[in-house]
């Protein structure tokens, strides 16, 4: 099939929920992707922050080959060593966490976290404590519970009524959050660094207020680290620099090295209120994907690897701020931490994204006016220079 044939077939047979560009990706190596016409792209999307180790990582490839002939799926009706080993690894790298639950995606992890919050409140306080507090700019997924705690109306409105009992509060508004977290609240869900919502970073005062109010009313604090966790910000967990710990944390994107897996980490006080039959999953925590995920996690959690992310992430932040200084009125703000960066521009982000394709650069957007860069965590300083050079040309072309 030619490129045109593939695109025509996609439009004929796939549900049209994505506006894809006019090329077909065929292979990848390191931080680069190649299309069917042989064009090379520096990938600063990484499968939407999934492909943390880039493409063709030798250790991941080796583990996949070694275990492809084994048990791919088992179900959770039986004990499985790989799932237990991954759960132990995650808990041992998360000082406040005691238990893990595996699922298949970030949205499913959020669904489980919401259920666990309500189950905990019902078990401890009775039936009246059911409200979830979420924040403007949030994005937690596309399923009915996850979309109910996602602030942007474009994601919720076409599917209403969604799950009731959600109270939205301005992100980083400590006073409003303190007023909203009342005795009827069972859970508070927040991204330490927002992804789809524009790469805004939570302030220390804001997260401290959430923790204090959750303690006061015995609500569960949920950190959604699906996009910002597992090394993306230069720390293993995005909440680490704040000195604040949640009661539940949702993770997913980079964990499986491109294979679908999500997880919920929780304190024992939460786990002890969840009983046999309360929740489940058919595919979550299968032996094949958990084996691969453990390899991926160990590579990212290595202190030397995280130091690289911090160093290159700082360099990317500096380069983008230099870009801002060189383009006054066009680049308005640089947001984010580590290798999770947002560039606020004075115009349509989608147009710049399309122009970047022509320069051999893949970037994403996060709202109408924010460019999102979430490259593989193996990105080098030289590739930062390449990305900023290509982005500069794209901005100039649109201007």
mmCIF file of C-alpha atoms in Angstrom, residues 24-387:
data_model
loop_
_atom_site.group_PDB
_atom_site.id
_atom_site.type_symbol
_atom_site.label_atom_id
_atom_site.label_comp_id
_atom_site.label_asym_id
_atom_site.label_seq_id
_atom_site.Cartn_x
_atom_site.Cartn_y
_atom_site.Cartn_z
ATOM 1 C CA UNK A 24 2.563 7.385 7.704
ATOM 2 C CA UNK A 25 5.117 6.446 10.370
ATOM 3 C CA UNK A 26 6.873 3.156 9.645
ATOM 4 C CA UNK A 27 9.843 2.770 11.975
ATOM 5 C CA UNK A 28 11.791 4.379 14.788
ATOM 6 C CA UNK A 29 15.308 4.444 16.242
ATOM 7 C CA UNK A 30 16.329 6.271 19.401
ATOM 8 C CA UNK A 31 14.589 9.655 19.403
ATOM 9 C CA UNK A 32 13.751 9.585 15.685
ATOM 10 C CA UNK A 33 10.786 8.340 13.665
ATOM 11 C CA UNK A 34 10.766 7.686 9.911
ATOM 12 C CA UNK A 35 7.785 7.835 7.579
ATOM 13 C CA UNK A 36 6.953 5.687 4.567
ATOM 14 C CA UNK A 37 8.627 8.194 2.240
ATOM 15 C CA UNK A 38 11.908 8.014 4.165
ATOM 16 C CA UNK A 39 11.579 11.385 5.941
ATOM 17 C CA UNK A 40 13.079 11.601 9.427
ATOM 18 C CA UNK A 41 11.418 13.360 12.373
ATOM 19 C CA UNK A 42 12.888 14.252 15.746
ATOM 20 C CA UNK A 43 10.172 12.963 18.043
ATOM 21 C CA UNK A 44 9.232 15.308 20.887
ATOM 22 C CA UNK A 45 5.881 13.594 21.431
ATOM 23 C CA UNK A 46 7.089 10.086 22.382
ATOM 24 C CA UNK A 47 3.666 8.538 21.914
ATOM 25 C CA UNK A 48 2.271 11.236 24.246
ATOM 26 C CA UNK A 49 4.948 10.771 26.923
ATOM 27 C CA UNK A 50 4.857 6.970 26.635
ATOM 28 C CA UNK A 51 8.093 6.028 24.836
ATOM 29 C CA UNK A 52 10.441 7.194 27.577
ATOM 30 C CA UNK A 53 13.293 4.987 26.343
ATOM 31 C CA UNK A 54 12.779 5.954 22.711
ATOM 32 C CA UNK A 55 12.588 3.342 19.961
ATOM 33 C CA UNK A 56 14.536 0.097 19.820
ATOM 34 C CA UNK A 57 15.891 0.072 23.366
ATOM 35 C CA UNK A 58 18.039 -3.085 23.446
ATOM 36 C CA UNK A 59 17.098 -4.166 26.967
ATOM 37 C CA UNK A 60 13.372 -3.827 26.329
ATOM 38 C CA UNK A 61 13.704 -5.642 23.005
ATOM 39 C CA UNK A 62 15.650 -8.457 24.664
ATOM 40 C CA UNK A 63 13.056 -8.959 27.405
ATOM 41 C CA UNK A 64 10.227 -8.971 24.856
ATOM 42 C CA UNK A 65 12.017 -11.635 22.773
ATOM 43 C CA UNK A 66 12.852 -13.774 25.800
ATOM 44 C CA UNK A 67 9.295 -13.825 27.095
ATOM 45 C CA UNK A 68 7.288 -13.824 23.862
ATOM 46 C CA UNK A 69 7.170 -17.630 23.873
ATOM 47 C CA UNK A 70 5.928 -17.764 27.470
ATOM 48 C CA UNK A 71 2.606 -16.918 29.095
ATOM 49 C CA UNK A 72 1.254 -13.713 27.555
ATOM 50 C CA UNK A 73 -2.032 -13.698 29.491
ATOM 51 C CA UNK A 74 -3.047 -15.555 32.632
ATOM 52 C CA UNK A 75 -5.890 -13.528 34.241
ATOM 53 C CA UNK A 76 -5.917 -12.543 37.887
ATOM 54 C CA UNK A 77 -7.506 -15.796 39.013
ATOM 55 C CA UNK A 78 -4.032 -17.215 39.672
ATOM 56 C CA UNK A 79 -0.765 -16.147 41.283
ATOM 57 C CA UNK A 80 1.855 -14.777 38.902
ATOM 58 C CA UNK A 81 5.471 -14.001 39.814
ATOM 59 C CA UNK A 82 6.014 -11.104 37.325
ATOM 60 C CA UNK A 83 3.052 -9.132 38.685
ATOM 61 C CA UNK A 84 4.212 -9.641 42.261
ATOM 62 C CA UNK A 85 7.776 -8.609 41.387
ATOM 63 C CA UNK A 86 6.604 -5.426 39.630
ATOM 64 C CA UNK A 87 4.289 -4.536 42.525
ATOM 65 C CA UNK A 88 7.152 -5.036 44.989
ATOM 66 C CA UNK A 89 9.466 -2.901 42.828
ATOM 67 C CA UNK A 90 6.964 -0.047 42.610
ATOM 68 C CA UNK A 91 6.195 -0.087 46.335
ATOM 69 C CA UNK A 92 9.866 -0.241 47.294
ATOM 70 C CA UNK A 93 10.546 2.837 45.138
ATOM 71 C CA UNK A 94 7.593 4.730 46.631
ATOM 72 C CA UNK A 95 8.217 5.166 50.386
ATOM 73 C CA UNK A 96 4.638 6.057 51.345
ATOM 74 C CA UNK A 97 2.927 3.302 49.276
ATOM 75 C CA UNK A 98 2.020 -0.153 50.551
ATOM 76 C CA UNK A 99 0.026 -1.811 47.754
ATOM 77 C CA UNK A 100 -0.377 -1.769 43.974
ATOM 78 C CA UNK A 101 -3.256 -2.600 41.649
ATOM 79 C CA UNK A 102 -2.613 -3.164 37.935
ATOM 80 C CA UNK A 103 -4.869 -2.231 35.039
ATOM 81 C CA UNK A 104 -4.422 -1.415 31.346
ATOM 82 C CA UNK A 105 -4.355 2.379 31.010
ATOM 83 C CA UNK A 106 -4.229 5.682 32.803
ATOM 84 C CA UNK A 107 -7.968 6.218 32.498
ATOM 85 C CA UNK A 108 -8.602 2.861 34.159
ATOM 86 C CA UNK A 109 -6.193 3.784 36.946
ATOM 87 C CA UNK A 110 -8.164 6.991 37.527
ATOM 88 C CA UNK A 111 -11.452 5.061 37.519
ATOM 89 C CA UNK A 112 -10.063 2.738 40.163
ATOM 90 C CA UNK A 113 -8.745 5.619 42.277
ATOM 91 C CA UNK A 114 -12.167 7.283 42.261
ATOM 92 C CA UNK A 115 -13.859 4.024 43.227
ATOM 93 C CA UNK A 116 -11.354 3.405 46.011
ATOM 94 C CA UNK A 117 -11.932 6.920 47.373
ATOM 95 C CA UNK A 118 -15.655 6.378 47.621
ATOM 96 C CA UNK A 119 -15.222 2.879 49.012
ATOM 97 C CA UNK A 120 -12.849 4.173 51.703
ATOM 98 C CA UNK A 121 -15.238 6.956 52.703
ATOM 99 C CA UNK A 122 -18.230 4.614 52.822
ATOM 100 C CA UNK A 123 -16.315 2.091 54.908
ATOM 101 C CA UNK A 124 -15.028 4.679 57.404
ATOM 102 C CA UNK A 125 -17.691 7.419 57.382
ATOM 103 C CA UNK A 126 -20.917 6.052 55.900
ATOM 104 C CA UNK A 127 -22.826 6.990 52.760
ATOM 105 C CA UNK A 128 -22.850 10.807 52.768
ATOM 106 C CA UNK A 129 -19.153 11.476 51.981
ATOM 107 C CA UNK A 130 -19.011 11.126 48.183
ATOM 108 C CA UNK A 131 -17.800 14.411 46.605
ATOM 109 C CA UNK A 132 -14.642 14.484 44.473
ATOM 110 C CA UNK A 133 -12.679 17.738 44.138
ATOM 111 C CA UNK A 134 -10.835 18.334 40.851
ATOM 112 C CA UNK A 135 -9.233 21.374 39.249
ATOM 113 C CA UNK A 136 -9.395 23.640 36.221
ATOM 114 C CA UNK A 137 -7.004 22.609 33.501
ATOM 115 C CA UNK A 138 -7.180 18.984 34.580
ATOM 116 C CA UNK A 139 -7.212 16.018 32.246
ATOM 117 C CA UNK A 140 -7.665 12.539 33.699
ATOM 118 C CA UNK A 141 -8.907 10.422 30.810
ATOM 119 C CA UNK A 142 -11.796 9.682 28.466
ATOM 120 C CA UNK A 143 -13.895 7.116 30.358
ATOM 121 C CA UNK A 144 -17.030 8.276 32.150
ATOM 122 C CA UNK A 145 -15.550 8.648 35.618
ATOM 123 C CA UNK A 146 -12.239 10.053 34.382
ATOM 124 C CA UNK A 147 -13.945 12.541 32.082
ATOM 125 C CA UNK A 148 -16.186 13.632 34.956
ATOM 126 C CA UNK A 149 -13.112 14.917 36.826
ATOM 127 C CA UNK A 150 -11.636 16.466 33.660
ATOM 128 C CA UNK A 151 -12.289 20.188 33.679
ATOM 129 C CA UNK A 152 -12.465 21.118 29.991
ATOM 130 C CA UNK A 153 -16.087 21.094 28.891
ATOM 131 C CA UNK A 154 -15.250 19.928 25.349
ATOM 132 C CA UNK A 155 -14.384 16.525 26.828
ATOM 133 C CA UNK A 156 -17.403 16.280 29.152
ATOM 134 C CA UNK A 157 -20.334 18.097 27.570
ATOM 135 C CA UNK A 158 -21.055 15.749 24.619
ATOM 136 C CA UNK A 159 -21.418 12.812 27.014
ATOM 137 C CA UNK A 160 -23.365 14.314 29.890
ATOM 138 C CA UNK A 161 -24.703 13.326 32.303
ATOM 139 C CA UNK A 162 -21.367 12.007 33.496
ATOM 140 C CA UNK A 163 -20.578 10.824 37.015
ATOM 141 C CA UNK A 164 -22.145 13.264 39.506
ATOM 142 C CA UNK A 165 -20.594 14.617 42.677
ATOM 143 C CA UNK A 166 -17.573 16.483 41.256
ATOM 144 C CA UNK A 167 -16.568 19.956 42.451
ATOM 145 C CA UNK A 168 -14.130 21.959 40.271
ATOM 146 C CA UNK A 169 -11.755 24.504 41.817
ATOM 147 C CA UNK A 170 -9.209 26.844 40.161
ATOM 148 C CA UNK A 171 -5.800 25.166 39.869
ATOM 149 C CA UNK A 172 -3.167 26.660 42.199
ATOM 150 C CA UNK A 173 -5.803 28.653 44.126
ATOM 151 C CA UNK A 174 -5.056 27.591 47.693
ATOM 152 C CA UNK A 175 -7.859 29.597 49.303
ATOM 153 C CA UNK A 176 -10.493 28.242 46.937
ATOM 154 C CA UNK A 177 -9.219 24.699 47.445
ATOM 155 C CA UNK A 178 -9.307 25.033 51.220
ATOM 156 C CA UNK A 179 -12.900 26.276 51.057
ATOM 157 C CA UNK A 180 -13.965 23.479 48.693
ATOM 158 C CA UNK A 181 -12.512 20.547 50.635
ATOM 159 C CA UNK A 182 -15.286 20.134 53.175
ATOM 160 C CA UNK A 183 -16.615 17.204 55.206
ATOM 161 C CA UNK A 184 -18.575 15.781 52.258
ATOM 162 C CA UNK A 185 -15.384 15.291 50.185
ATOM 163 C CA UNK A 186 -14.016 11.759 49.850
ATOM 164 C CA UNK A 187 -11.212 12.439 47.374
ATOM 165 C CA UNK A 188 -9.132 15.210 45.803
ATOM 166 C CA UNK A 189 -7.460 14.456 42.470
ATOM 167 C CA UNK A 190 -4.685 16.626 41.043
ATOM 168 C CA UNK A 191 -1.771 16.465 38.584
ATOM 169 C CA UNK A 192 1.440 17.889 40.117
ATOM 170 C CA UNK A 193 2.283 18.989 36.572
ATOM 171 C CA UNK A 194 -0.699 19.232 34.251
ATOM 172 C CA UNK A 195 -0.366 17.611 30.844
ATOM 173 C CA UNK A 196 -3.284 18.212 28.497
ATOM 174 C CA UNK A 197 -4.220 21.275 30.550
ATOM 175 C CA UNK A 198 -1.213 23.334 29.466
ATOM 176 C CA UNK A 199 1.858 22.094 31.399
ATOM 177 C CA UNK A 200 1.087 24.229 34.464
ATOM 178 C CA UNK A 201 3.119 23.283 37.555
ATOM 179 C CA UNK A 202 1.478 23.066 40.978
ATOM 180 C CA UNK A 203 2.878 25.476 43.562
ATOM 181 C CA UNK A 204 4.189 24.092 46.877
ATOM 182 C CA UNK A 205 1.634 26.172 48.825
ATOM 183 C CA UNK A 206 -1.197 24.701 46.767
ATOM 184 C CA UNK A 207 -0.214 21.055 47.281
ATOM 185 C CA UNK A 208 0.470 21.668 50.986
ATOM 186 C CA UNK A 209 -3.043 23.122 51.308
ATOM 187 C CA UNK A 210 -4.542 20.064 49.629
ATOM 188 C CA UNK A 211 -2.681 17.746 51.975
ATOM 189 C CA UNK A 212 -3.651 19.720 55.071
ATOM 190 C CA UNK A 213 -7.340 19.919 54.133
ATOM 191 C CA UNK A 214 -7.486 16.230 53.192
ATOM 192 C CA UNK A 215 -6.014 15.385 56.574
ATOM 193 C CA UNK A 216 -8.542 17.631 58.301
ATOM 194 C CA UNK A 217 -11.631 16.054 56.710
ATOM 195 C CA UNK A 218 -10.194 12.551 56.135
ATOM 196 C CA UNK A 219 -10.401 12.766 52.346
ATOM 197 C CA UNK A 220 -7.956 10.861 50.150
ATOM 198 C CA UNK A 221 -5.411 12.894 48.209
ATOM 199 C CA UNK A 222 -4.895 11.412 44.729
ATOM 200 C CA UNK A 223 -1.897 12.393 42.635
ATOM 201 C CA UNK A 224 -2.373 11.719 38.935
ATOM 202 C CA UNK A 225 1.171 11.085 37.698
ATOM 203 C CA UNK A 226 0.129 9.278 34.532
ATOM 204 C CA UNK A 227 2.021 11.763 32.362
ATOM 205 C CA UNK A 228 4.328 13.570 34.797
ATOM 206 C CA UNK A 229 5.529 10.527 36.769
ATOM 207 C CA UNK A 230 8.243 7.892 36.269
ATOM 208 C CA UNK A 231 11.146 10.229 35.561
ATOM 209 C CA UNK A 232 9.467 12.726 33.248
ATOM 210 C CA UNK A 233 10.239 15.758 35.447
ATOM 211 C CA UNK A 234 13.731 14.595 36.439
ATOM 212 C CA UNK A 235 12.586 13.010 39.693
ATOM 213 C CA UNK A 236 11.187 9.489 39.791
ATOM 214 C CA UNK A 237 7.870 10.911 40.992
ATOM 215 C CA UNK A 238 6.791 14.464 40.193
ATOM 216 C CA UNK A 239 5.604 15.043 43.769
ATOM 217 C CA UNK A 240 8.978 14.231 45.354
ATOM 218 C CA UNK A 241 10.419 17.797 45.339
ATOM 219 C CA UNK A 242 7.380 19.084 47.239
ATOM 220 C CA UNK A 243 7.910 16.886 50.288
ATOM 221 C CA UNK A 244 4.221 15.966 50.158
ATOM 222 C CA UNK A 245 2.826 12.454 49.747
ATOM 223 C CA UNK A 246 -0.611 11.360 48.532
ATOM 224 C CA UNK A 247 -2.824 8.515 49.659
ATOM 225 C CA UNK A 248 -3.292 7.179 46.125
ATOM 226 C CA UNK A 249 -1.241 7.681 42.948
ATOM 227 C CA UNK A 250 -2.150 6.752 39.391
ATOM 228 C CA UNK A 251 0.597 5.900 36.888
ATOM 229 C CA UNK A 252 0.654 4.508 33.366
ATOM 230 C CA UNK A 253 2.138 6.033 30.215
ATOM 231 C CA UNK A 254 5.880 5.150 30.273
ATOM 232 C CA UNK A 255 5.576 2.131 32.540
ATOM 233 C CA UNK A 256 5.166 -0.544 29.873
ATOM 234 C CA UNK A 257 7.687 0.767 27.375
ATOM 235 C CA UNK A 258 4.849 1.126 24.869
ATOM 236 C CA UNK A 259 2.830 -1.876 26.036
ATOM 237 C CA UNK A 260 -0.499 -1.044 27.731
ATOM 238 C CA UNK A 261 -0.334 -1.012 31.523
ATOM 239 C CA UNK A 262 -1.530 1.257 34.311
ATOM 240 C CA UNK A 263 -1.214 1.030 38.063
ATOM 241 C CA UNK A 264 -2.687 2.440 41.245
ATOM 242 C CA UNK A 265 -0.386 2.787 44.247
ATOM 243 C CA UNK A 266 -2.010 3.277 47.640
ATOM 244 C CA UNK A 267 -1.510 3.381 51.369
ATOM 245 C CA UNK A 268 -2.525 0.428 53.515
ATOM 246 C CA UNK A 269 -5.384 2.438 55.045
ATOM 247 C CA UNK A 270 -6.947 2.536 51.579
ATOM 248 C CA UNK A 271 -6.129 -1.059 50.677
ATOM 249 C CA UNK A 272 -7.734 -2.443 53.818
ATOM 250 C CA UNK A 273 -11.122 -1.051 52.783
ATOM 251 C CA UNK A 274 -11.044 -2.790 49.373
ATOM 252 C CA UNK A 275 -12.254 -6.373 49.615
ATOM 253 C CA UNK A 276 -12.353 -9.425 47.342
ATOM 254 C CA UNK A 277 -14.811 -8.710 44.534
ATOM 255 C CA UNK A 278 -14.826 -4.918 44.958
ATOM 256 C CA UNK A 279 -12.747 -4.301 41.826
ATOM 257 C CA UNK A 280 -11.119 -6.310 39.063
ATOM 258 C CA UNK A 281 -9.542 -6.458 35.631
ATOM 259 C CA UNK A 282 -9.238 -9.110 32.940
ATOM 260 C CA UNK A 283 -5.994 -8.032 31.301
ATOM 261 C CA UNK A 284 -4.372 -5.865 33.986
ATOM 262 C CA UNK A 285 -1.084 -7.124 35.408
ATOM 263 C CA UNK A 286 -0.494 -9.906 32.889
ATOM 264 C CA UNK A 287 2.835 -11.743 33.160
ATOM 265 C CA UNK A 288 4.220 -10.521 29.826
ATOM 266 C CA UNK A 289 3.540 -6.812 30.258
ATOM 267 C CA UNK A 290 4.615 -6.738 33.918
ATOM 268 C CA UNK A 291 7.909 -8.414 33.011
ATOM 269 C CA UNK A 292 8.610 -5.749 30.398
ATOM 270 C CA UNK A 293 7.414 -2.961 32.715
ATOM 271 C CA UNK A 294 9.808 -4.023 35.465
ATOM 272 C CA UNK A 295 12.731 -3.716 33.038
ATOM 273 C CA UNK A 296 11.574 -0.278 31.889
ATOM 274 C CA UNK A 297 11.036 0.957 35.426
ATOM 275 C CA UNK A 298 14.442 -0.177 36.668
ATOM 276 C CA UNK A 299 16.163 1.627 33.784
ATOM 277 C CA UNK A 300 14.344 4.892 34.440
ATOM 278 C CA UNK A 301 14.671 4.687 38.235
ATOM 279 C CA UNK A 302 18.466 4.419 37.978
ATOM 280 C CA UNK A 303 19.904 7.581 39.628
ATOM 281 C CA UNK A 304 22.298 8.120 36.711
ATOM 282 C CA UNK A 305 19.407 8.027 34.246
ATOM 283 C CA UNK A 306 17.374 10.500 36.317
ATOM 284 C CA UNK A 307 20.397 12.813 36.565
ATOM 285 C CA UNK A 308 20.536 12.801 32.763
ATOM 286 C CA UNK A 309 16.855 13.766 32.568
ATOM 287 C CA UNK A 310 17.415 16.651 34.981
ATOM 288 C CA UNK A 311 20.481 17.904 33.122
ATOM 289 C CA UNK A 312 18.935 17.740 29.642
ATOM 290 C CA UNK A 313 15.593 18.960 30.972
ATOM 291 C CA UNK A 314 17.229 22.053 32.450
ATOM 292 C CA UNK A 315 19.030 22.619 29.156
ATOM 293 C CA UNK A 316 15.728 22.353 27.262
ATOM 294 C CA UNK A 317 14.111 24.860 29.630
ATOM 295 C CA UNK A 318 16.973 27.312 29.113
ATOM 296 C CA UNK A 319 16.836 26.886 25.330
ATOM 297 C CA UNK A 320 13.095 27.494 25.249
ATOM 298 C CA UNK A 321 13.466 30.607 27.395
ATOM 299 C CA UNK A 322 16.110 31.841 24.946
ATOM 300 C CA UNK A 323 13.566 31.200 22.191
ATOM 301 C CA UNK A 324 11.050 33.257 24.137
ATOM 302 C CA UNK A 325 13.508 36.144 24.457
ATOM 303 C CA UNK A 326 14.171 36.040 20.718
ATOM 304 C CA UNK A 327 10.458 36.015 19.842
ATOM 305 C CA UNK A 328 8.765 38.654 22.037
ATOM 306 C CA UNK A 329 5.019 38.743 21.585
ATOM 307 C CA UNK A 330 5.086 35.360 19.857
ATOM 308 C CA UNK A 331 6.440 33.080 22.602
ATOM 309 C CA UNK A 332 4.699 34.287 25.750
ATOM 310 C CA UNK A 333 5.687 31.786 28.438
ATOM 311 C CA UNK A 334 7.640 28.590 29.044
ATOM 312 C CA UNK A 335 6.153 26.119 31.521
ATOM 313 C CA UNK A 336 6.881 22.703 32.956
ATOM 314 C CA UNK A 337 9.767 20.786 34.503
ATOM 315 C CA UNK A 338 12.352 18.343 33.238
ATOM 316 C CA UNK A 339 11.485 16.899 29.843
ATOM 317 C CA UNK A 340 7.861 17.973 30.124
ATOM 318 C CA UNK A 341 7.661 21.489 28.692
ATOM 319 C CA UNK A 342 4.946 23.791 27.438
ATOM 320 C CA UNK A 343 5.467 26.829 25.206
ATOM 321 C CA UNK A 344 2.610 29.337 25.327
ATOM 322 C CA UNK A 345 2.358 31.236 22.054
ATOM 323 C CA UNK A 346 0.363 34.220 20.871
ATOM 324 C CA UNK A 347 -1.508 32.321 18.199
ATOM 325 C CA UNK A 348 -2.864 28.890 17.239
ATOM 326 C CA UNK A 349 -0.619 26.088 18.489
ATOM 327 C CA UNK A 350 -1.990 23.709 15.878
ATOM 328 C CA UNK A 351 -0.576 25.786 13.036
ATOM 329 C CA UNK A 352 2.913 25.687 14.561
ATOM 330 C CA UNK A 353 2.633 21.949 15.133
ATOM 331 C CA UNK A 354 1.808 21.440 11.445
ATOM 332 C CA UNK A 355 4.667 23.712 10.354
ATOM 333 C CA UNK A 356 7.033 21.734 12.591
ATOM 334 C CA UNK A 357 6.149 18.554 10.685
ATOM 335 C CA UNK A 358 7.551 20.187 7.581
ATOM 336 C CA UNK A 359 10.786 20.871 9.464
ATOM 337 C CA UNK A 360 11.123 17.258 10.596
ATOM 338 C CA UNK A 361 9.960 17.830 14.174
ATOM 339 C CA UNK A 362 7.056 16.152 15.980
ATOM 340 C CA UNK A 363 5.491 18.194 18.786
ATOM 341 C CA UNK A 364 2.075 18.086 20.417
ATOM 342 C CA UNK A 365 -0.323 20.724 21.692
ATOM 343 C CA UNK A 366 -1.949 21.200 25.085
ATOM 344 C CA UNK A 367 -4.891 23.473 24.441
ATOM 345 C CA UNK A 368 -5.332 26.096 21.753
ATOM 346 C CA UNK A 369 -2.180 28.118 22.445
ATOM 347 C CA UNK A 370 0.319 25.771 24.111
ATOM 348 C CA UNK A 371 2.935 23.653 22.347
ATOM 349 C CA UNK A 372 3.821 20.517 24.292
ATOM 350 C CA UNK A 373 7.262 18.869 24.207
ATOM 351 C CA UNK A 374 7.478 15.481 25.916
ATOM 352 C CA UNK A 375 10.380 13.749 24.126
ATOM 353 C CA UNK A 376 11.932 10.401 25.012
ATOM 354 C CA UNK A 377 13.906 10.709 28.221
ATOM 355 C CA UNK A 378 17.049 9.642 26.364
ATOM 356 C CA UNK A 379 17.091 12.973 24.495
ATOM 357 C CA UNK A 380 20.550 14.575 24.251
ATOM 358 C CA UNK A 381 21.654 18.206 24.442
ATOM 359 C CA UNK A 382 22.494 18.102 20.735
ATOM 360 C CA UNK A 383 18.942 16.957 20.027
ATOM 361 C CA UNK A 384 17.609 19.793 22.175
ATOM 362 C CA UNK A 385 19.521 22.186 19.919
ATOM 363 C CA UNK A 386 18.074 20.450 16.869
ATOM 364 C CA UNK A 387 14.535 20.601 18.236
#
